[in-house]
Amino acid sequence: MAKALFIIDVQNDFIEGGALGVTGGEAVAEGISRMLAAHPDAYEFVIASRDWHDPDNDNGGHFAGDAEPDFVTTWPVHCVAGTWGAEYHDDLTTNAIDHHVRKGQGEPAYSIYEGVTEEGGTVRELLDANGITRIDVAGLATDYCVRASALDALEHGRRVRIITDLVAGVSPEASRAAIAELAHAGADLITSDHVDR
Ligand SMILES: [Zn+2]
């Protein structure tokens, strides 16, 4: 019975100044690091995802290419593998991360469950193998990858909590809707001072 933290896509391209920068992204990076420093025993496992797209194709239509991105299913080029935009933001304490997950290689992938661990397995296998039954979710963006990852964790039968002061979204309205949807689906909403519980 272990508890894990998902850190979703705290990457340069999703933070102010990046290709798809989210307002409040830098504060989320700083806030996650501050929370982990203040609560070093809150989690048995810290699992972080990165969007990690191919440089030489449109990743299954995920990149808009010559068309205008609609910012719903098509996006400007972002998080290309091996580039600055795909790296974790400098304010995120990466030495606390136990498992690194990459997703979106050649395809759209919003949920951490669609990714691959460094050992080449799935997140589902990683959670099952380590007896992780409780998952707190932080990161970017609330209305896309945080939402999709949390819904998959609920679907996977995990107890899920969203750390509401450690997420930020593309659209304020869609983010509020995503939080409401997650609460309705069974996620608990907490703030970062309650992670030890
Ligand atoms: Zn992407």
JSON list of C-alpha atoms in Angstrom, two decimals, residues 91-176:
[
{"chain": "A", "resi": 91, "resn": "ASP", "atom": "CA", "xyz": [12.78, 25.05, -10.92]},
{"chain": "A", "resi": 92, "resn": "LEU", "atom": "CA", "xyz": [11.60, 21.44, -10.65]},
{"chain": "A", "resi": 93, "resn": "THR", "atom": "CA", "xyz": [13.67, 19.34, -8.22]},
{"chain": "A", "resi": 94, "resn": "THR", "atom": "CA", "xyz": [14.45, 16.42, -10.47]},
{"chain": "A", "resi": 95, "resn": "ASN", "atom": "CA", "xyz": [16.55, 14.53, -7.89]},
{"chain": "A", "resi": 96, "resn": "ALA", "atom": "CA", "xyz": [13.29, 13.66, -6.10]},
{"chain": "A", "resi": 97, "resn": "ILE", "atom": "CA", "xyz": [11.98, 11.81, -9.17]},
{"chain": "A", "resi": 98, "resn": "ASP", "atom": "CA", "xyz": [12.16, 8.01, -8.94]},
{"chain": "A", "resi": 99, "resn": "HIS", "atom": "CA", "xyz": [10.68, 7.15, -12.32]},
{"chain": "A", "resi": 100, "resn": "HIS", "atom": "CA", "xyz": [10.75, 9.10, -15.59]},
{"chain": "A", "resi": 101, "resn": "VAL", "atom": "CA", "xyz": [7.99, 8.44, -18.12]},
{"chain": "A", "resi": 102, "resn": "ARG", "atom": "CA", "xyz": [8.06, 9.57, -21.75]},
{"chain": "A", "resi": 103, "resn": "LYS", "atom": "CA", "xyz": [4.89, 9.81, -23.87]},
{"chain": "A", "resi": 104, "resn": "GLY", "atom": "CA", "xyz": [3.82, 11.04, -27.27]},
{"chain": "A", "resi": 105, "resn": "GLN", "atom": "CA", "xyz": [6.58, 9.51, -29.36]},
{"chain": "A", "resi": 106, "resn": "GLY", "atom": "CA", "xyz": [4.97, 9.73, -32.80]},
{"chain": "A", "resi": 107, "resn": "GLU", "atom": "CA", "xyz": [1.43, 10.08, -31.44]},
{"chain": "A", "resi": 108, "resn": "PRO", "atom": "CA", "xyz": [-0.79, 12.33, -29.34]},
{"chain": "A", "resi": 109, "resn": "ALA", "atom": "CA", "xyz": [-0.58, 11.24, -25.69]},
{"chain": "A", "resi": 110, "resn": "TYR", "atom": "CA", "xyz": [-2.22, 13.22, -22.92]},
{"chain": "A", "resi": 111, "resn": "SER", "atom": "CA", "xyz": [-2.18, 10.66, -20.10]},
{"chain": "A", "resi": 112, "resn": "ILE", "atom": "CA", "xyz": [0.91, 9.42, -18.25]},
{"chain": "A", "resi": 113, "resn": "TYR", "atom": "CA", "xyz": [-0.66, 5.96, -18.67]},
{"chain": "A", "resi": 114, "resn": "GLU", "atom": "CA", "xyz": [0.10, 6.20, -22.40]},
{"chain": "A", "resi": 115, "resn": "GLY", "atom": "CA", "xyz": [3.81, 6.58, -21.66]},
{"chain": "A", "resi": 116, "resn": "VAL", "atom": "CA", "xyz": [6.79, 4.30, -21.28]},
{"chain": "A", "resi": 117, "resn": "THR", "atom": "CA", "xyz": [9.05, 3.98, -18.24]},
{"chain": "A", "resi": 118, "resn": "GLU", "atom": "CA", "xyz": [12.83, 3.93, -18.47]},
{"chain": "A", "resi": 119, "resn": "GLU", "atom": "CA", "xyz": [12.63, 0.16, -18.13]},
{"chain": "A", "resi": 120, "resn": "GLY", "atom": "CA", "xyz": [10.34, 0.03, -21.17]},
{"chain": "A", "resi": 121, "resn": "GLY", "atom": "CA", "xyz": [7.20, -0.90, -19.24]},
{"chain": "A", "resi": 122, "resn": "THR", "atom": "CA", "xyz": [3.86, 0.81, -18.73]},
{"chain": "A", "resi": 123, "resn": "VAL", "atom": "CA", "xyz": [2.85, 3.01, -15.82]},
{"chain": "A", "resi": 124, "resn": "ARG", "atom": "CA", "xyz": [0.11, 0.53, -14.98]},
{"chain": "A", "resi": 125, "resn": "GLU", "atom": "CA", "xyz": [2.76, -2.20, -14.58]},
{"chain": "A", "resi": 126, "resn": "LEU", "atom": "CA", "xyz": [4.95, 0.11, -12.48]},
{"chain": "A", "resi": 127, "resn": "LEU", "atom": "CA", "xyz": [2.07, 0.91, -10.11]},
{"chain": "A", "resi": 128, "resn": "ASP", "atom": "CA", "xyz": [0.94, -2.69, -9.85]},
{"chain": "A", "resi": 129, "resn": "ALA", "atom": "CA", "xyz": [4.47, -4.01, -9.25]},
{"chain": "A", "resi": 130, "resn": "ASN", "atom": "CA", "xyz": [5.07, -1.54, -6.40]},
{"chain": "A", "resi": 131, "resn": "GLY", "atom": "CA", "xyz": [1.68, -1.81, -4.71]},
{"chain": "A", "resi": 132, "resn": "ILE", "atom": "CA", "xyz": [0.89, 1.85, -5.35]},
{"chain": "A", "resi": 133, "resn": "THR", "atom": "CA", "xyz": [-2.76, 2.32, -4.46]},
{"chain": "A", "resi": 134, "resn": "ARG", "atom": "CA", "xyz": [-2.86, 6.07, -3.80]},
{"chain": "A", "resi": 135, "resn": "ILE", "atom": "CA", "xyz": [-1.85, 8.74, -6.28]},
{"chain": "A", "resi": 136, "resn": "ASP", "atom": "CA", "xyz": [-1.61, 12.50, -5.89]},
{"chain": "A", "resi": 137, "resn": "VAL", "atom": "CA", "xyz": [-1.48, 14.48, -9.12]},
{"chain": "A", "resi": 138, "resn": "ALA", "atom": "CA", "xyz": [0.31, 17.78, -9.78]},
{"chain": "A", "resi": 139, "resn": "GLY", "atom": "CA", "xyz": [1.61, 19.50, -12.92]},
{"chain": "A", "resi": 140, "resn": "LEU", "atom": "CA", "xyz": [0.49, 20.75, -16.31]},
{"chain": "A", "resi": 141, "resn": "ALA", "atom": "CA", "xyz": [-1.93, 21.27, -17.87]},
{"chain": "A", "resi": 142, "resn": "THR", "atom": "CA", "xyz": [-5.04, 20.88, -15.71]},
{"chain": "A", "resi": 143, "resn": "ASP", "atom": "CA", "xyz": [-7.43, 20.72, -18.66]},
{"chain": "A", "resi": 144, "resn": "TYR", "atom": "CA", "xyz": [-5.38, 18.23, -20.72]},
{"chain": "A", "resi": 145, "resn": "CYS", "atom": "CA", "xyz": [-2.67, 15.97, -19.37]},
{"chain": "A", "resi": 146, "resn": "VAL", "atom": "CA", "xyz": [-3.46, 16.32, -15.65]},
{"chain": "A", "resi": 147, "resn": "ARG", "atom": "CA", "xyz": [-7.12, 15.57, -16.42]},
{"chain": "A", "resi": 148, "resn": "ALA", "atom": "CA", "xyz": [-6.35, 12.57, -18.66]},
{"chain": "A", "resi": 149, "resn": "SER", "atom": "CA", "xyz": [-3.78, 11.11, -16.23]},
{"chain": "A", "resi": 150, "resn": "ALA", "atom": "CA", "xyz": [-6.08, 11.44, -13.21]},
{"chain": "A", "resi": 151, "resn": "LEU", "atom": "CA", "xyz": [-9.03, 9.92, -15.07]},
{"chain": "A", "resi": 152, "resn": "ASP", "atom": "CA", "xyz": [-6.87, 6.94, -16.08]},
{"chain": "A", "resi": 153, "resn": "ALA", "atom": "CA", "xyz": [-5.68, 6.49, -12.49]},
{"chain": "A", "resi": 154, "resn": "LEU", "atom": "CA", "xyz": [-9.29, 6.45, -11.28]},
{"chain": "A", "resi": 155, "resn": "GLU", "atom": "CA", "xyz": [-10.15, 4.01, -14.06]},
{"chain": "A", "resi": 156, "resn": "HIS", "atom": "CA", "xyz": [-7.21, 1.91, -12.82]},
{"chain": "A", "resi": 157, "resn": "GLY", "atom": "CA", "xyz": [-8.91, 1.73, -9.42]},
{"chain": "A", "resi": 158, "resn": "ARG", "atom": "CA", "xyz": [-6.51, 4.01, -7.58]},
{"chain": "A", "resi": 159, "resn": "ARG", "atom": "CA", "xyz": [-7.44, 6.52, -4.91]},
{"chain": "A", "resi": 160, "resn": "VAL", "atom": "CA", "xyz": [-6.66, 9.83, -6.56]},
{"chain": "A", "resi": 161, "resn": "ARG", "atom": "CA", "xyz": [-6.15, 13.31, -5.14]},
{"chain": "A", "resi": 162, "resn": "ILE", "atom": "CA", "xyz": [-5.59, 16.46, -7.18]},
{"chain": "A", "resi": 163, "resn": "ILE", "atom": "CA", "xyz": [-3.28, 18.99, -5.52]},
{"chain": "A", "resi": 164, "resn": "THR", "atom": "CA", "xyz": [-5.24, 22.00, -6.66]},
{"chain": "A", "resi": 165, "resn": "ASP", "atom": "CA", "xyz": [-2.58, 24.62, -5.90]},
{"chain": "A", "resi": 166, "resn": "LEU", "atom": "CA", "xyz": [0.04, 22.65, -7.84]},
{"chain": "A", "resi": 167, "resn": "VAL", "atom": "CA", "xyz": [-1.71, 22.48, -11.21]},
{"chain": "A", "resi": 168, "resn": "ALA", "atom": "CA", "xyz": [-2.23, 25.10, -13.93]},
{"chain": "A", "resi": 169, "resn": "GLY", "atom": "CA", "xyz": [-4.25, 24.94, -17.13]},
{"chain": "A", "resi": 170, "resn": "VAL", "atom": "CA", "xyz": [-4.46, 26.26, -20.68]},
{"chain": "A", "resi": 171, "resn": "SER", "atom": "CA", "xyz": [-7.95, 27.75, -20.26]},
{"chain": "A", "resi": 172, "resn": "PRO", "atom": "CA", "xyz": [-9.29, 28.87, -16.85]},
{"chain": "A", "resi": 173, "resn": "GLU", "atom": "CA", "xyz": [-12.82, 27.82, -17.78]},
{"chain": "A", "resi": 174, "resn": "ALA", "atom": "CA", "xyz": [-11.81, 24.39, -19.09]},
{"chain": "A", "resi": 175, "resn": "SER", "atom": "CA", "xyz": [-9.57, 23.91, -16.06]},
{"chain": "A", "resi": 176, "resn": "ARG", "atom": "CA", "xyz": [-12.42, 24.59, -13.64]}
]
